[in-house]
PDB file of C-alpha atoms in Angstrom:
ATOM      1  CA  MET A   1      44.430  67.028 -90.930  1.00 54.00           C
ATOM      2  CA  SER A   2      44.654  67.094 -87.204  1.00 68.00           C
ATOM      3  CA  MET A   3      42.825  70.341 -86.403  1.00 68.00           C
ATOM      4  CA  LEU A   4      39.918  68.176 -88.178  1.00 65.00           C
ATOM      5  CA  ASN A   5      40.394  65.316 -86.125  1.00 67.00           C
ATOM      6  CA  GLN A   6      40.516  67.459 -83.062  1.00 68.00           C
ATOM      7  CA  TRP A   7      36.899  69.052 -84.109  1.00 61.00           C
ATOM      8  CA  ARG A   8      35.450  65.674 -84.187  1.00 62.00           C
ATOM      9  CA  LYS A   9      36.584  64.732 -81.151  1.00 61.00           C
ATOM     10  CA  GLU A  10      35.260  67.694 -79.546  1.00 61.00           C
ATOM     11  CA  ARG A  11      31.755  67.655 -81.729  1.00 61.00           C
ATOM     12  CA  ILE A  12      31.129  64.078 -81.014  1.00 60.00           C
ATOM     13  CA  LYS A  13      31.465  63.217 -77.155  1.00 61.00           C
ATOM     14  CA  PRO A  14      31.689  60.062 -75.532  1.00 59.00           C
ATOM     15  CA  ARG A  15      28.757  58.304 -74.501  1.00 62.00           C
ATOM     16  CA  PRO A  16      28.632  58.255 -70.559  1.00 76.00           C
ATOM     17  CA  TYR A  17      28.319  55.179 -68.942  1.00 76.00           C
ATOM     18  CA  ALA A  18      27.396  54.287 -65.549  1.00 77.00           C
ATOM     19  CA  MET A  19      28.960  51.453 -63.158  1.00 78.00           C
ATOM     20  CA  CYS A  20      26.400  48.919 -61.848  1.00 84.00           C
ATOM     21  CA  VAL A  21      25.987  46.026 -59.524  1.00 88.00           C
ATOM     22  CA  ASN A  22      23.693  42.984 -60.119  1.00 88.00           C
ATOM     23  CA  LYS A  23      22.276  42.541 -57.098  1.00 89.00           C
ATOM     24  CA  LYS A  24      22.141  38.571 -57.371  1.00 89.00           C
ATOM     25  CA  THR A  25      25.796  38.184 -58.626  1.00 89.00           C
ATOM     26  CA  GLY A  26      27.346  41.164 -57.368  1.00 87.00           C
ATOM     27  CA  ALA A  27      29.058  41.115 -60.497  1.00 90.00           C
ATOM     28  CA  VAL A  28      30.140  45.011 -61.988  1.00 88.00           C
ATOM     29  CA  TYR A  29      28.867  45.831 -65.396  1.00 84.00           C
ATOM     30  CA  LEU A  30      28.774  49.159 -67.232  1.00 83.00           C
ATOM     31  CA  LYS A  31      25.566  50.331 -68.471  1.00 83.00           C
ATOM     32  CA  ARG A  32      25.049  52.789 -71.119  1.00 79.00           C
ATOM     33  CA  GLN A  33      23.410  56.245 -69.854  1.00 77.00           C
ATOM     34  CA  TYR A  34      20.678  57.928 -72.147  1.00 74.00           C
ATOM     35  CA  PRO A  35      19.983  61.234 -72.191  1.00 72.00           C
ATOM     36  CA  TRP A  36      16.461  62.329 -71.047  1.00 70.00           C
ATOM     37  CA  TYR A  37      15.259  62.420 -73.961  1.00 72.00           C
ATOM     38  CA  ILE A  38      16.166  59.577 -75.044  1.00 74.00           C
ATOM     39  CA  ARG A  39      14.801  57.596 -72.411  1.00 74.00           C
ATOM     40  CA  GLU A  40      11.704  58.826 -72.408  1.00 81.00           C
ATOM     41  CA  LEU A  41      10.539  58.915 -75.990  1.00 85.00           C
ATOM     42  CA  PRO A  42       9.017  55.627 -75.953  1.00 86.00           C
ATOM     43  CA  PHE A  43       6.829  56.851 -73.321  1.00 89.00           C
ATOM     44  CA  ALA A  44       6.247  60.062 -75.253  1.00 87.00           C
ATOM     45  CA  ALA A  45       5.514  58.132 -78.313  1.00 91.00           C
ATOM     46  CA  ALA A  46       2.668  56.301 -76.385  1.00 93.00           C
ATOM     47  CA  PHE A  47       1.672  59.470 -74.828  1.00 94.00           C
ATOM     48  CA  VAL A  48       1.181  60.962 -78.722  1.00 95.00           C
ATOM     49  CA  ALA A  49      -0.256  57.976 -80.156  1.00 96.00           C
ATOM     50  CA  VAL A  50      -3.007  58.268 -77.227  1.00 97.00           C
ATOM     51  CA  ALA A  51      -3.604  61.867 -77.796  1.00 97.00           C
ATOM     52  CA  LEU A  52      -4.514  60.884 -81.346  1.00 97.00           C
ATOM     53  CA  PHE A  53      -6.820  58.221 -80.927  1.00 97.00           C
ATOM     54  CA  ALA A  54      -8.177  60.761 -78.405  1.00 97.00           C
ATOM     55  CA  LEU A  55      -8.599  63.228 -80.988  1.00 97.00           C
ATOM     56  CA  VAL A  56      -9.849  61.022 -83.968  1.00 97.00           C
ATOM     57  CA  SER A  57     -12.452  59.602 -81.562  1.00 97.00           C
ATOM     58  CA  CYS A  58     -13.648  62.989 -80.352  1.00 96.00           C
ATOM     59  CA  PHE A  59     -14.223  64.323 -83.603  1.00 96.00           C
ATOM     60  CA  GLY A  60     -15.703  60.656 -84.847  1.00 96.00           C
ATOM     61  CA  TYR A  61     -18.208  61.263 -81.565  1.00 97.00           C
ATOM     62  CA  ILE A  62     -19.055  64.869 -82.566  1.00 97.00           C
ATOM     63  CA  GLY A  63     -19.627  63.684 -86.323  1.00 96.00           C
ATOM     64  CA  VAL A  64     -22.068  60.818 -84.839  1.00 96.00           C
ATOM     65  CA  ARG A  65     -23.823  62.990 -82.606  1.00 97.00           C
ATOM     66  CA  THR A  66     -24.267  65.721 -85.344  1.00 97.00           C
ATOM     67  CA  ASP A  67     -25.770  63.439 -87.240  1.00 97.00           C
ATOM     68  CA  ILE A  68     -28.099  62.195 -84.579  1.00 97.00           C
ATOM     69  CA  GLU A  69     -29.196  65.383 -84.281  1.00 97.00           C
ATOM     70  CA  HIS A  70     -30.062  66.275 -87.960  1.00 97.00           C
ATOM     71  CA  ARG A  71     -32.017  63.041 -88.062  1.00 97.00           C
ATOM     72  CA  ILE A  72     -33.836  63.777 -84.979  1.00 97.00           C
ATOM     73  CA  HIS A  73     -34.710  67.354 -86.876  1.00 97.00           C
ATOM     74  CA  ARG A  74     -35.951  65.058 -89.936  1.00 97.00           C
ATOM     75  CA  ILE A  75     -38.083  63.024 -87.913  1.00 97.00           C
ATOM     76  CA  GLU A  76     -39.617  66.109 -86.179  1.00 97.00           C
ATOM     77  CA  VAL A  77     -40.428  67.320 -89.385  1.00 97.00           C
ATOM     78  CA  LEU A  78     -41.863  64.547 -90.552  1.00 97.00           C
ATOM     79  CA  GLU A  79     -44.279  63.884 -87.689  1.00 97.00           C
ATOM     80  CA  GLN A  80     -45.473  67.580 -87.777  1.00 97.00           C
ATOM     81  CA  SER A  81     -46.060  66.672 -91.568  1.00 97.00           C
ATOM     82  CA  ILE A  82     -47.771  63.479 -90.130  1.00 97.00           C
ATOM     83  CA  GLU A  83     -50.051  65.420 -87.906  1.00 96.00           C
ATOM     84  CA  ARG A  84     -50.891  68.125 -90.340  1.00 96.00           C
ATOM     85  CA  MET A  85     -52.021  65.096 -93.085  1.00 96.00           C
ATOM     86  CA  LYS A  86     -54.118  63.685 -90.361  1.00 96.00           C
ATOM     87  CA  ASN A  87     -55.814  67.002 -89.524  1.00 95.00           C
ATOM     88  CA  GLY A  88     -56.853  67.862 -93.482  1.00 94.00           C
ATOM     89  CA  ASN A  89     -58.127  63.924 -93.356  1.00 95.00           C
ATOM     90  CA  THR A  90     -59.909  64.099 -90.273  1.00 94.00           C
ATOM     91  CA  LEU A  91     -61.656  67.642 -91.588  1.00 93.00           C
ATOM     92  CA  THR A  92     -61.890  65.907 -95.037  1.00 92.00           C
ATOM     93  CA  GLU A  93     -63.913  62.687 -93.065  1.00 91.00           C
ATOM     94  CA  ARG A  94     -66.327  65.479 -91.324  1.00 91.00           C
ATOM     95  CA  GLN A  95     -67.114  67.225 -94.392  1.00 89.00           C
ATOM     96  CA  LEU A  96     -68.026  63.811 -96.039  1.00 85.00           C
ATOM     97  CA  SER A  97     -70.408  62.535 -93.329  1.00 85.00           C
ATOM     98  CA  LEU A  98     -71.888  65.464 -93.469  1.00 86.00           C
ATOM     99  CA  THR A  99     -72.594  65.282 -97.287  1.00 85.00           C
ATOM    100  CA  PRO A 100     -75.586  63.028 -97.920  1.00 84.00           C
ATOM    101  CA  SER A 101     -74.617  59.636 -99.780  1.00 83.00           C
ATOM    102  CA  LEU A 102     -75.676  58.761-103.366  1.00 86.00           C
ATOM    103  CA  ASP A 103     -77.953  56.215-102.195  1.00 88.00           C
ATOM    104  CA  ASP A 104     -79.766  58.646-100.349  1.00 87.00           C
ATOM    105  CA  VAL A 105     -80.237  61.013-102.797  1.00 88.00           C
ATOM    106  CA  TYR A 106     -81.397  58.568-105.309  1.00 89.00           C
ATOM    107  CA  GLU A 107     -84.063  57.502-103.133  1.00 90.00           C
ATOM    108  CA  ILE A 108     -85.014  61.268-102.253  1.00 90.00           C
ATOM    109  CA  ALA A 109     -85.220  61.634-106.148  1.00 91.00           C
ATOM    110  CA  THR A 110     -87.397  58.739-107.012  1.00 89.00           C
ATOM    111  CA  ASP A 111     -89.509  58.418-103.869  1.00 90.00           C
ATOM    112  CA  GLU A 112     -90.070  62.190-102.909  1.00 90.00           C
ATOM    113  CA  LEU A 113     -89.402  63.512-106.091  1.00 90.00           C
ATOM    114  CA  GLY A 114     -90.630  61.036-108.458  1.00 89.00           C
ATOM    115  CA  MET A 115     -87.989  61.177-110.875  1.00 91.00           C
ATOM    116  CA  VAL A 116     -87.031  57.941-112.990  1.00 89.00           C
ATOM    117  CA  PRO A 117     -84.087  57.005-113.967  1.00 86.00           C
ATOM    118  CA  ALA A 118     -82.675  58.341-117.803  1.00 86.00           C
ATOM    119  CA  GLY A 119     -83.187  55.545-119.999  1.00 87.00           C
ATOM    120  CA  GLU A 120     -80.274  54.913-122.944  1.00 87.00           C
ATOM    121  CA  GLU A 121     -82.106  56.925-125.683  1.00 85.00           C
ATOM    122  CA  GLN A 122     -82.117  60.049-123.375  1.00 84.00           C
ATOM    123  CA  VAL A 123     -78.565  60.048-123.135  1.00 84.00           C
ATOM    124  CA  ILE A 124     -76.521  61.673-125.729  1.00 80.00           C
ATOM    125  CA  PHE A 125     -72.673  62.416-125.698  1.00 79.00           C
ATOM    126  CA  TYR A 126     -70.841  65.318-127.181  1.00 73.00           C
ATOM    127  CA  GLN A 127     -67.655  65.590-128.532  1.00 73.00           C
ATOM    128  CA  ARG A 128     -65.304  68.386-127.209  1.00 67.00           C
ATOM    129  CA  SER A 129     -62.249  69.855-128.678  1.00 67.00           C
ATOM    130  CA  TYR A 130     -60.931  71.053-124.752  1.00 67.00           C
ATOM    131  CA  ARG A 131     -61.065  68.299-121.536  1.00 66.00           C
ATOM    132  CA  ASP A 132     -62.072  71.398-118.958  1.00 69.00           C
ATOM    133  CA  TYR A 133     -65.262  73.123-120.260  1.00 68.00           C
ATOM    134  CA  VAL A 134     -68.227  72.658-122.881  1.00 63.00           C
ATOM    135  CA  TYR A 135     -70.318  75.888-123.937  1.00 66.00           C
ATOM    136  CA  GLN A 136     -74.064  75.831-124.583  1.00 69.00           C
ATOM    137  CA  SER A 137     -74.779  78.034-127.652  1.00 69.00           C
ATOM    138  CA  ASP A 138     -77.746  76.555-128.344  1.00 71.00           C
ATOM    139  CA  ASN A 139     -80.917  74.478-126.370  1.00 71.00           C
ATOM    140  CA  LEU A 140     -79.817  70.956-126.285  1.00 62.00           C
ATOM    141  CA  PRO A 141     -82.133  68.633-128.020  1.00 57.00           C
TER     142      PRO A 141
END
């Protein structure tokens, strides 16, 4: 048993104490001295916390920046699409402005060509089986 006690004593060393003097009162007291890694532990923990916060903030910033760039790209694509549609609308408006209006066609047909509008008895409706086209096989009445 004595070897075990001796081993324990060697294994568990007493902690060193430093003798300090209080500046105001002059009293002498013992102050426990800790190893450097224990003394610096609060600073190390604070440093690790700040480093983790900075790392998380950087990843958050990168995520937000990527999202902004993606949205900017989508906006550019949509702007190009709008520009193409505007160009197509402008072209269609030009083509429509070059075609004569129905009022002009009616005026030319009735005044210059002497045509008259068709009456109710002259209009004939046909039933067709297909929606896209009608074949004319005989002369129409």
